[in-house]
Coordinates of C-alpha atoms (C1' of nucleotides) in Angstrom, one line a residue:
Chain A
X7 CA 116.1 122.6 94.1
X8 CA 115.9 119.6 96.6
X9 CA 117.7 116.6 95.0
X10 CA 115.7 113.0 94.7
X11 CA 117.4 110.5 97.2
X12 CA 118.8 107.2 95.1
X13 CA 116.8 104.7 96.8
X14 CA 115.4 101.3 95.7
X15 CA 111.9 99.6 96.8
X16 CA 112.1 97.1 99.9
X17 CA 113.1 93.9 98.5
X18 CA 114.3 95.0 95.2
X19 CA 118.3 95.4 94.5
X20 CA 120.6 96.5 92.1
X21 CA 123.5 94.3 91.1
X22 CA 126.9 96.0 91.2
X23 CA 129.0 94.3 88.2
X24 CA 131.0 92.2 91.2
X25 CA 127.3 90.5 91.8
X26 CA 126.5 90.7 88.0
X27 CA 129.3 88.8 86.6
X28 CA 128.8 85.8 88.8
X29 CA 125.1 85.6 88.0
X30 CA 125.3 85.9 84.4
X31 CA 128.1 83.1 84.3
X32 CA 125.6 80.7 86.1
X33 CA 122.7 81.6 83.8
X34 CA 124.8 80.8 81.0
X35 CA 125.0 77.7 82.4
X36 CA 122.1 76.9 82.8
X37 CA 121.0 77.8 79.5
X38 CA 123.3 75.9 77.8
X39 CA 123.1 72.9 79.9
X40 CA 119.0 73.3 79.5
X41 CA 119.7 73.4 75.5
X42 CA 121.9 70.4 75.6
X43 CA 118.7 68.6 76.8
X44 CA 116.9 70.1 73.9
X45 CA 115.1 72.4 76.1
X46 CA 113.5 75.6 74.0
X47 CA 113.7 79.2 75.1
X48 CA 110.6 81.0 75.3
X49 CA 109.4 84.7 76.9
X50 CA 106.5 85.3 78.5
X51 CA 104.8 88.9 79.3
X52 CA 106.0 90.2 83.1
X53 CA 102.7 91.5 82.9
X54 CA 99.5 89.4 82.8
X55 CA 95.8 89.5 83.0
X56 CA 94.8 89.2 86.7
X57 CA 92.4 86.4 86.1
X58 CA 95.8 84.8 84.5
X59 CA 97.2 84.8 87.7
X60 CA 94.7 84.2 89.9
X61 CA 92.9 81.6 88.8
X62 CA 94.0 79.2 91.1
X63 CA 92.8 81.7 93.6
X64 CA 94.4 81.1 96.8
X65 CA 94.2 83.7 99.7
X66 CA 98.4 83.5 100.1
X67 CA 98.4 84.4 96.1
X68 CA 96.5 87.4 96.3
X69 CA 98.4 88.7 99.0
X70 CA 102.1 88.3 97.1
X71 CA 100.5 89.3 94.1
X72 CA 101.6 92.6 92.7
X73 CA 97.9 94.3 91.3
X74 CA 97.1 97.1 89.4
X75 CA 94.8 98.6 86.6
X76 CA 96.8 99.7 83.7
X77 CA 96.3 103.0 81.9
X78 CA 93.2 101.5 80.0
X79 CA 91.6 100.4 83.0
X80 CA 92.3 96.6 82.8
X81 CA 93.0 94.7 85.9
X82 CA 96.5 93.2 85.2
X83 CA 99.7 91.7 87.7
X84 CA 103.0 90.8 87.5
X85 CA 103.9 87.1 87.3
X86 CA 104.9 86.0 90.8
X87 CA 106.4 82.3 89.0
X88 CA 106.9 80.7 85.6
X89 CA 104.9 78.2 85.9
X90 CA 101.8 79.9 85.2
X91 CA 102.7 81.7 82.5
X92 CA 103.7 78.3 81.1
X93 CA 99.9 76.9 81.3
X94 CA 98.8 80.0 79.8
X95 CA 101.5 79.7 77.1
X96 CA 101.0 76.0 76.7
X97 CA 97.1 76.2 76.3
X98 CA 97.4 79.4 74.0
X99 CA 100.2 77.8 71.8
X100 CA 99.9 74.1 71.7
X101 CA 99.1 73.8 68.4
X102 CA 101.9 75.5 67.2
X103 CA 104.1 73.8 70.1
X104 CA 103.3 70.5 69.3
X105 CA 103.6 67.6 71.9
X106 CA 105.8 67.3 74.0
X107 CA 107.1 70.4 74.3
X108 CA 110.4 71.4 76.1
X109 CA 111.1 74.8 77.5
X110 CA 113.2 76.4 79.3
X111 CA 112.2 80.2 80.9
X112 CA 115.0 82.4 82.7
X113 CA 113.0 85.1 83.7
X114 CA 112.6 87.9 86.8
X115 CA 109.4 87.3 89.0
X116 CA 107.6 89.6 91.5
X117 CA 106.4 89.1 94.9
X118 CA 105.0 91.0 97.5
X119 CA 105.7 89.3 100.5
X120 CA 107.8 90.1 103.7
X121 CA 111.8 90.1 102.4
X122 CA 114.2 87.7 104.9
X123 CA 118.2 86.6 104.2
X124 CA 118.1 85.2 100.9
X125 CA 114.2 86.1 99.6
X126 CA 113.4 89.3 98.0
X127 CA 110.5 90.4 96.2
X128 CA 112.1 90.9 92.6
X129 CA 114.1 87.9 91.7
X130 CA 115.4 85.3 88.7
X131 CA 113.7 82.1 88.3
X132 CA 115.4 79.3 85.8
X133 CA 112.9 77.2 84.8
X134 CA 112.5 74.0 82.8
X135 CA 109.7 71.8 82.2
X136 CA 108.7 68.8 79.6
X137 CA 105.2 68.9 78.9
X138 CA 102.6 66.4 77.5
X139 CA 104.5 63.0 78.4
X140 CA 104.2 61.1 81.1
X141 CA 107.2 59.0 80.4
X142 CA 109.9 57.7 82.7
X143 CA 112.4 59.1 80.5
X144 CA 111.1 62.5 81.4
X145 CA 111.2 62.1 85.2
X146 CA 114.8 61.0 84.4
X147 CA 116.3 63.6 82.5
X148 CA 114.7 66.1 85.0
X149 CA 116.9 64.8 87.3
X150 CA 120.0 64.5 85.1
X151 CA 119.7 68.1 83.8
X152 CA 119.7 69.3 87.7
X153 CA 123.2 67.0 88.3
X154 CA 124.4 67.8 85.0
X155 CA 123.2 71.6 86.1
X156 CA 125.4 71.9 89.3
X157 CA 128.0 70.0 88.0
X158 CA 128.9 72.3 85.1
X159 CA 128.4 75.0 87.6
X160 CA 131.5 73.7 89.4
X161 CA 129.8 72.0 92.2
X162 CA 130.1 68.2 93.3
X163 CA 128.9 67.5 96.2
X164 CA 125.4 67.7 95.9
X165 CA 122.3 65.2 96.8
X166 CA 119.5 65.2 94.4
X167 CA 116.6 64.0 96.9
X168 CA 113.8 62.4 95.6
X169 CA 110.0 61.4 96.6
X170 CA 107.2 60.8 95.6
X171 CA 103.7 62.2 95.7
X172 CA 101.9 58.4 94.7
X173 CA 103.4 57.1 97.5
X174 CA 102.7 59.3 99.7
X175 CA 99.3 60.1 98.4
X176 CA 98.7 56.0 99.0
X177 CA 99.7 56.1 102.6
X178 CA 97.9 58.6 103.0
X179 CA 95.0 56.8 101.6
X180 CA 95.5 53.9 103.3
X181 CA 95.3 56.5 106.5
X182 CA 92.1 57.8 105.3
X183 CA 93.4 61.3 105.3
X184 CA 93.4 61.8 101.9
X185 CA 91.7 64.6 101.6
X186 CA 93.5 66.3 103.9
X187 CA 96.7 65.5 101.9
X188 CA 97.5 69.1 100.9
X189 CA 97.7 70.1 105.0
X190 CA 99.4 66.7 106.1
X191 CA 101.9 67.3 103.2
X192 CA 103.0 70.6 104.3
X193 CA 103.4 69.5 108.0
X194 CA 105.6 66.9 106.4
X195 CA 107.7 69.2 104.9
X196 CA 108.8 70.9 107.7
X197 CA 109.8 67.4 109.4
X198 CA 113.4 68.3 109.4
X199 CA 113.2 71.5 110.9
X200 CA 110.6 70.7 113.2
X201 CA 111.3 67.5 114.9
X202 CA 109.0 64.2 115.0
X203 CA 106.6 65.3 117.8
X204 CA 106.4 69.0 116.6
X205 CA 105.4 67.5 113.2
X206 CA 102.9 64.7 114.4
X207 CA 101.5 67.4 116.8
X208 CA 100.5 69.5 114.0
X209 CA 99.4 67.0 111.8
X210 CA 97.2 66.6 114.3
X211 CA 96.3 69.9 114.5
X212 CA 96.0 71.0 110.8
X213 CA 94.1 67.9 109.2
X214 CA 92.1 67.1 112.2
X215 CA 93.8 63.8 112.4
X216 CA 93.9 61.4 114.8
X217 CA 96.8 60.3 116.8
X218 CA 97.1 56.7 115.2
X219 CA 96.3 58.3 111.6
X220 CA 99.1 60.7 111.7
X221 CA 101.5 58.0 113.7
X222 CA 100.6 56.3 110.2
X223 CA 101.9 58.8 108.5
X224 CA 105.1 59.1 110.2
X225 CA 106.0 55.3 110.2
X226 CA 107.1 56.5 106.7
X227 CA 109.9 58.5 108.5
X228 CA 110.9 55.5 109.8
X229 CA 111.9 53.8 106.7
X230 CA 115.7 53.4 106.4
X231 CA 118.7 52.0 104.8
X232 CA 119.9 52.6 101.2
X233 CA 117.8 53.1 98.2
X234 CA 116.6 49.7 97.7
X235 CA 115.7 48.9 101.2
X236 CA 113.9 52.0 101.6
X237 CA 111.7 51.1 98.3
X238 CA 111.2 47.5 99.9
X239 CA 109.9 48.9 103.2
X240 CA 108.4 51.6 101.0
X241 CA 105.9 48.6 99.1
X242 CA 104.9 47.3 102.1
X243 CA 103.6 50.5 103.6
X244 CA 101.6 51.7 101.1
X245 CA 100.3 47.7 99.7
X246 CA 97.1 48.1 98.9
X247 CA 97.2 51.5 97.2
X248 CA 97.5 51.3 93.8
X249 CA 99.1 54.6 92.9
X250 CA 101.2 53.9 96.3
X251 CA 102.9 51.1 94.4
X252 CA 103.2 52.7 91.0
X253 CA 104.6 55.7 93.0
X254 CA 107.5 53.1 94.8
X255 CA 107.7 51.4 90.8
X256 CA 108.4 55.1 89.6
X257 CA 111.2 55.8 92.3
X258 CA 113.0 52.7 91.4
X259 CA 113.3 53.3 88.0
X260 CA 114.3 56.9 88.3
X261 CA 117.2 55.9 90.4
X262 CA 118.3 53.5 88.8
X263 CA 118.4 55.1 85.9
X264 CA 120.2 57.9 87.2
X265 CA 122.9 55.9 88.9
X266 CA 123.8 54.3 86.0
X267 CA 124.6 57.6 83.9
X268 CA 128.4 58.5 84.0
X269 CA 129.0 60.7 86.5
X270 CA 126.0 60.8 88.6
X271 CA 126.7 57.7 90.8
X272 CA 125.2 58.1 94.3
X273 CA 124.0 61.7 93.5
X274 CA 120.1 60.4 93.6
X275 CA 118.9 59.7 97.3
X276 CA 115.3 58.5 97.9
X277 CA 114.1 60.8 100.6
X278 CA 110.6 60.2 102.3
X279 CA 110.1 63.2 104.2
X280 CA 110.2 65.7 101.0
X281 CA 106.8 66.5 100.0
X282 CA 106.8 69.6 98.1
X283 CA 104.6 72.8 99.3
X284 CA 103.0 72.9 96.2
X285 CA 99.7 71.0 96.5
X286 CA 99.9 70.9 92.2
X287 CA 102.6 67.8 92.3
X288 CA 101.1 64.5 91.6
X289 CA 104.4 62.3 90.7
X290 CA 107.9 62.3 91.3
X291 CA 109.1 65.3 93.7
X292 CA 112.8 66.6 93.6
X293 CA 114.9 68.9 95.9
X294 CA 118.8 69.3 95.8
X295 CA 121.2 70.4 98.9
X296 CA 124.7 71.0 98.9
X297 CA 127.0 68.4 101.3
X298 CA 128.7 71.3 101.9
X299 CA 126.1 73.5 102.8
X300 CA 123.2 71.5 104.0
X301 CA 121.8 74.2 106.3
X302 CA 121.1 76.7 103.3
X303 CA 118.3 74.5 101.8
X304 CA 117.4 73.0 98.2
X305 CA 118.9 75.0 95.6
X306 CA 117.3 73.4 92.9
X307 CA 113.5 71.6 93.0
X308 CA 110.7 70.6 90.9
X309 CA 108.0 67.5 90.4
X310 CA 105.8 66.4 88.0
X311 CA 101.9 67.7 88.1
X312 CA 99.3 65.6 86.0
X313 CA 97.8 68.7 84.4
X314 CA 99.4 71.9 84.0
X315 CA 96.8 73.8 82.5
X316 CA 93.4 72.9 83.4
X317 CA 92.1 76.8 84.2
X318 CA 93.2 77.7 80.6
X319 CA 92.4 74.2 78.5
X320 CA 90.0 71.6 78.5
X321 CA 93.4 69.9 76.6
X322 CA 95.3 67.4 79.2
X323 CA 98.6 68.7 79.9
X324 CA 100.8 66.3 81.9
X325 CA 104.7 67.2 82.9
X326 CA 107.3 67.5 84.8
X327 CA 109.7 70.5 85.2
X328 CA 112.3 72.2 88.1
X329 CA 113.8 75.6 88.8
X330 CA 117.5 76.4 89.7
X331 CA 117.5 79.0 92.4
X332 CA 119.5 81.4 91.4
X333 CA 119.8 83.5 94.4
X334 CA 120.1 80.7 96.7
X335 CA 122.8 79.0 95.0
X336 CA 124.5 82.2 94.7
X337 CA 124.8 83.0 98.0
X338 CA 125.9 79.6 98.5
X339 CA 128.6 80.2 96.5
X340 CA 129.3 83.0 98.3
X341 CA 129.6 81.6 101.0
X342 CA 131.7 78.8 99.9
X343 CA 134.2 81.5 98.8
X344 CA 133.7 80.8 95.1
X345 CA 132.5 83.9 93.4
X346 CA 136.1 85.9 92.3
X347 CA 135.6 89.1 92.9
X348 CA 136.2 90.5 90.0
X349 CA 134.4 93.4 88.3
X350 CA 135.3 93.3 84.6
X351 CA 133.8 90.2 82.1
X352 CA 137.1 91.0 79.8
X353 CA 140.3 89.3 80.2
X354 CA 142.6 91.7 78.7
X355 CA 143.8 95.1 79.8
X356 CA 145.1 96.9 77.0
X357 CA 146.6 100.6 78.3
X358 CA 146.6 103.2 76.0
X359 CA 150.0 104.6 76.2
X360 CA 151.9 106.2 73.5
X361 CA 149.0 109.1 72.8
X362 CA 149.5 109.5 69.0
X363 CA 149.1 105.3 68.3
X364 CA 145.8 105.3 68.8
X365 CA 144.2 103.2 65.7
X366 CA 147.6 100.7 65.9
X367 CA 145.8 100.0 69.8
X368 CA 142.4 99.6 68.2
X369 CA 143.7 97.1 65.6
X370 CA 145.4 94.9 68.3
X371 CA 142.5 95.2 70.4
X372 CA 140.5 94.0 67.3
X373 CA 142.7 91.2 66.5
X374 CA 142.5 89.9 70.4
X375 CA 138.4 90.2 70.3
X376 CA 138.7 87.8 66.6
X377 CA 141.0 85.8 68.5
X378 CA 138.1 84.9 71.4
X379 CA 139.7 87.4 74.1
X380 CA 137.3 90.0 76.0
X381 CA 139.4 93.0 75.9
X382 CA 139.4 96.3 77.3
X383 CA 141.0 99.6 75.9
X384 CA 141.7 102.1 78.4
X385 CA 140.0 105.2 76.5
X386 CA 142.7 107.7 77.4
X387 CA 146.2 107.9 77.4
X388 CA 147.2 108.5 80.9
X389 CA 150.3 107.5 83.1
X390 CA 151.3 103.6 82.6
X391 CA 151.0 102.7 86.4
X392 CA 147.3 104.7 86.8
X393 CA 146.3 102.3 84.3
X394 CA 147.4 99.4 85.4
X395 CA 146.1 100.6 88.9
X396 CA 142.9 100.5 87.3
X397 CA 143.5 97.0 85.6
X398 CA 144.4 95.6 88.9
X399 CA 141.6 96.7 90.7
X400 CA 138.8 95.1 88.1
X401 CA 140.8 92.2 88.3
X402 CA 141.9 91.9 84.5
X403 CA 143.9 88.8 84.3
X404 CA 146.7 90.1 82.1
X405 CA 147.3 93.8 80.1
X406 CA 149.3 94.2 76.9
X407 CA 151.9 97.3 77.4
X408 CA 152.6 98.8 73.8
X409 CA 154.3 102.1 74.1
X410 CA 156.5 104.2 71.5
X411 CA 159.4 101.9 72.7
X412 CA 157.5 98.9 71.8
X413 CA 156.0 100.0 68.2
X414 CA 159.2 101.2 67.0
X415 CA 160.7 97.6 68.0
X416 CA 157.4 96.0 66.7
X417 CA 157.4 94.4 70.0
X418 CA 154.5 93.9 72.6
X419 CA 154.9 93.4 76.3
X420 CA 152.2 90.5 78.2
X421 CA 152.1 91.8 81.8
X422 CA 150.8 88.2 84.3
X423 CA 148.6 90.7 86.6
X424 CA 148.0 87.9 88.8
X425 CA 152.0 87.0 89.6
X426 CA 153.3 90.7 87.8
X427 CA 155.4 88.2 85.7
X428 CA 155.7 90.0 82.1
X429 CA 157.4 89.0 78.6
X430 CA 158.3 90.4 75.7
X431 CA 157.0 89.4 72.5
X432 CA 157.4 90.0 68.8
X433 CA 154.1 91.6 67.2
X434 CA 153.4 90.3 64.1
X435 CA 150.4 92.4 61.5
X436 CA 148.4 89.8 62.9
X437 CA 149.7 89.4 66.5
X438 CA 150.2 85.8 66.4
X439 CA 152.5 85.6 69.1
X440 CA 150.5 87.5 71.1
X441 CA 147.1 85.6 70.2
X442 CA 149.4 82.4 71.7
X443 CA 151.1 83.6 74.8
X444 CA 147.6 84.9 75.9
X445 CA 146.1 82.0 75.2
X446 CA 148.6 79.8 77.5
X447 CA 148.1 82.4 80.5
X448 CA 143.9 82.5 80.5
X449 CA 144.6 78.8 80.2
X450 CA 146.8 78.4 83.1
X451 CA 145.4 81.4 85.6
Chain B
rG40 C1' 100.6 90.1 107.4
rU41 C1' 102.4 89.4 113.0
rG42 C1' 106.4 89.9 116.7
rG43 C1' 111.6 91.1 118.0
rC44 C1' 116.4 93.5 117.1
rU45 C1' 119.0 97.3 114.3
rG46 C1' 119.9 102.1 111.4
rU47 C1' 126.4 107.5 112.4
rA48 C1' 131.1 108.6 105.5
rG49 C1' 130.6 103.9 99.8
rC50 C1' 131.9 99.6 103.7
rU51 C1' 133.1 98.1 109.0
rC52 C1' 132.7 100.7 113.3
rA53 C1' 133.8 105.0 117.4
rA54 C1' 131.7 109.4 119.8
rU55 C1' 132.0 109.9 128.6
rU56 C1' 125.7 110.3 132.3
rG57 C1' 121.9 114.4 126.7
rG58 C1' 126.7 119.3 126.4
rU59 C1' 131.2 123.1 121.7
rU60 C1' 133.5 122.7 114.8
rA61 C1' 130.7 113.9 114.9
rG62 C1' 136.2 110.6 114.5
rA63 C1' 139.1 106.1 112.7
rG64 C1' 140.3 102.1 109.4
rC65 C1' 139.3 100.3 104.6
rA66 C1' 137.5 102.0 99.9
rU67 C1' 137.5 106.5 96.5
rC68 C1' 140.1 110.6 94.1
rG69 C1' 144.9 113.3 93.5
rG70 C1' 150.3 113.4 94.1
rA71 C1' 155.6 111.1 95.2
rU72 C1' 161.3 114.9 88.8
rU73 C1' 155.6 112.5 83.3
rG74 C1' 157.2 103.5 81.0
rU75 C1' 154.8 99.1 85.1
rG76 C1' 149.5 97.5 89.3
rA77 C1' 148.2 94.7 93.7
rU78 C1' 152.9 95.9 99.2
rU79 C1' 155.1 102.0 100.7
rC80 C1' 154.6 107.4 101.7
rC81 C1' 151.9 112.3 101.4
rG82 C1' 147.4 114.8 100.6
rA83 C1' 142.2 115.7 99.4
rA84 C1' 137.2 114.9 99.1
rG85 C1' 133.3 112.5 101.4
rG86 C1' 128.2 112.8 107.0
rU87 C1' 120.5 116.2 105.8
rC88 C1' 123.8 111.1 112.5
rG89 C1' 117.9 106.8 107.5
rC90 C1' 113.6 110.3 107.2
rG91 C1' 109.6 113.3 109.9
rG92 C1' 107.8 115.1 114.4
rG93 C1' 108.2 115.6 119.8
rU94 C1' 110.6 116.4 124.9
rU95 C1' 114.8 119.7 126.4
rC96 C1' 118.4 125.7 127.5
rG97 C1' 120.7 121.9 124.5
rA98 C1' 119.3 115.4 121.0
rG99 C1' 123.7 111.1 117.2
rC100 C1' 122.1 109.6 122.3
rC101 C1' 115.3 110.1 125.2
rC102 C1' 109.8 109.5 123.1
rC103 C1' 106.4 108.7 118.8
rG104 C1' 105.7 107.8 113.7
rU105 C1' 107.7 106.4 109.1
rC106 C1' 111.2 104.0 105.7
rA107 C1' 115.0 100.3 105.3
rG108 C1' 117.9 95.9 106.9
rC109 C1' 118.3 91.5 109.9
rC110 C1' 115.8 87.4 112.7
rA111 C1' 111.5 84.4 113.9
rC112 C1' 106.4 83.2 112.6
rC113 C1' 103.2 82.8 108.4
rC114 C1' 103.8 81.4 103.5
rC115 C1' 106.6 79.9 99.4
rA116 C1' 101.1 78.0 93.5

RNA sequence: GUGGCUGUAGCUCAAUUGGUUAGAGCAUCGGAUUGUGAUUCCGAAGGUCGCGGGUUCGAGCCCCGUCAGCCACCCCA
């Protein structure tokens, strides 16, 4: 019989528990930073009606679109973002929901488009939008939850850069290339990468415009200085445009918001040149980089869009919403030397050692778990240093050696895997001692 | 989707110009008179040379296809 070969599909992975146990810890994270903003969890269907997904009908979405007819026939495809399952949600539920509604989605996503370093075609998004307001106080606590976001996860210094869209929707109104915004938007984004010229050439190119329309454009590259002279040189370009200077009004107020919530001081830097891709965002635009890692890109991003769910809902659905990237900011981590490697959640190692104590093991173990501790029960007795071989390689922060010696003694030994330090302790019916001196070495390790 | 580079053990790599039974380190598993890991010592297992076809007396090495990875482009709702 010829065996299958263990393979997986280009662009999909398995996570071995080393890559597991990082990524859960930063989903937690975001979960329960996303809840402390009163953010709602809510599950959508991987699977959707293909008029679902492409009813904004690009060309570029039907060819990373994952298609198929199901068994009865229907035309269906997996959800290649969260966003759109959102609108569907939102127009199907919003009289449940009721207004405004804030959710956050933690969900895998599917596309089928050519994998590179870092993009794959299976892959986590974390979501969270506020929909139906079009309040300041929105635009402000998106930007708080991504700070408060990377923050928690351990990081600090990060830039949360800010634009937008009004402002430059105005210039660009003023340029009268407004119509080509979505094309002189996307050459803007790749300003950074590409250079001035490269970027005015292709503005050129890609919007038909002329050589003093897109010089227009770029004079907003050349708006300097800190926030408040960039917003001052800001007004003055786009005067005139009405949602130009509601756009420059916006930014002010977001930042100055943000600056003046503890902890977030100079975190918040206007940025002119981020546009977005997405031709959906109509307000404030956010991406997030890493000082210490600028070169790997925004690792968390989102804007506002006036109306979320037009294909599904005559209903008006304004709001504003971002997405940790999960992989992204994992590799980043990575790379910054930060993910342990560890391959066991649990902190304890408990060996099991003298063969015929087995339910006196279970009962510690029992009272550890009550006591808050993840703890692990070697499920055979088998020599005392095979064991702790085995501890030491999952990278268990301490094990508790009980052996015939110890019971007899009612006595417990706390092993320090990390310095091999180890002391003896009484063990009380309800391991008290125990419960303590553990709790002083998670604490300090 | 387009173009380029790469593919030998779980991982990182080696293997004279095409020439016998494809090697090493790390990792894994077992052991060093059955109570202490990560540092030591001994041993074992592990390879359809990504896969398929072709050229050749002979292919890990050359050719074609295919799959996968990396890089650039495209794109990223």
């Amino acid at each position: 019989m010829s065996r299958i070969e263990p393979r997986t599909l280009k662009g999909f992975r398995d996570y071995l528990p080393q890559a597991m146990i990082p990524r859960e810890r930063i989903m937690e994270t975001a979960r329960r930073v996303y809840r402390s903003f009163g953010y709602a969890p809510i599950d959508t269907p991987a699977l959707e009606y293909l008029e679902i997904l492409t009813g904004k009908g690009s060309d570029e979405t039907d060819k990373q679109l994952y298609r198929f007819q199901d068994h009865g026939g229907r035309d269906v495809g997996l959800r290649f973002d969260l966003t759109v399952p959102l609108a569907r949600f939102v127009a199907q539920h919003s009289a449940e929901l009721g207004l405004p509604f804030k959710r956050y989605h933690l969900a895998t996503v599917w596309r089928g488009e050519n994998t590179q370093r870092g993009r794959y075609r299976e892959f986590m998004q974390c979501d969270f939008d506020t929909i139906g307001t079009t309040g300041v106080a929105s635009d402000i606590e998106t930007v708080l939850v991504v700070g408060e976001l990377l923050r928690q996860i351990g990081l600090e210094q990060f830039t949360i850069r800010i634009n937008h869209r009004g402002v430059l929707n105005g210039l660009l109104e003023k340029a009268g290339l407004a119509e080509q915004s979505t094309a002189v938007l996307r050459s803007l984004d790749k300003l950074a990468k590409i250079g001035r010229e490269a970027t005015l050439a292709e503005i050129q190119r890609t919007a038909g415009a002329t050589t003093a329309q897109s010089e227009q454009v770029l004079a907003l590259v050349d708006v300097t200085g800190d926030s408040a002279a960039m917003l001052t040189q800001l007004a003055t370009i786009t005067a005139g445009s009405e949602r130009g200077a509601a756009g420059v009004a916006r930014l002010a107020e977001v930042i100055r918001a943000v600056e003046q919530t503890p902890g977030m001081a100079g975190r918040v830097q206007l940025d002119v040149s981020i546009a977005r891709g997405l031709d959906y965002y109509t307000g404030l635009v956010l991406e997030t980089t890493l000082g210490e890692l600028p070169g790997i890109g925004s690792i968390a991003s989102g804007g506002r869009y006036d109306n979320l769910a037009s294909l599904y809902t005559t209903q008006e659905l304004p709001g504003i919403g971002a997405s940790l990237g999960l992989d992204r900011l994992l590799s980043a981590l990575e790379e910054l030397g930060r993910i342990p490697a560890v391959s066991t959640p649990a902190e304890v190692f408990l060996p099991y050692f003298a063969a015929d104590k087995l339910s006196d093991y279970l009962r510690v173990a029992s009272q550890l778990r009550a006591a808050g501790f993840g703890v692990e029960f070697y499920p055979e007795p088998r020599k005392l240093g095979a064991q702790l071989k085995y501890a030491d390689k999952r990278g268990f922060r301490a094990a508790v050696i009980i052996g015939a010696d110890e019971f007899a003694a009612g006595q417990c030994q706390l092993k320090n895997l990390s310095d091999g330090g180890s002391q003896t302790l009484t063990l009380e019916a309800d391991a008290a001692s125990l419960v303590a001196a553990l709790r002083e070495l998670v604490k300090k390790t």
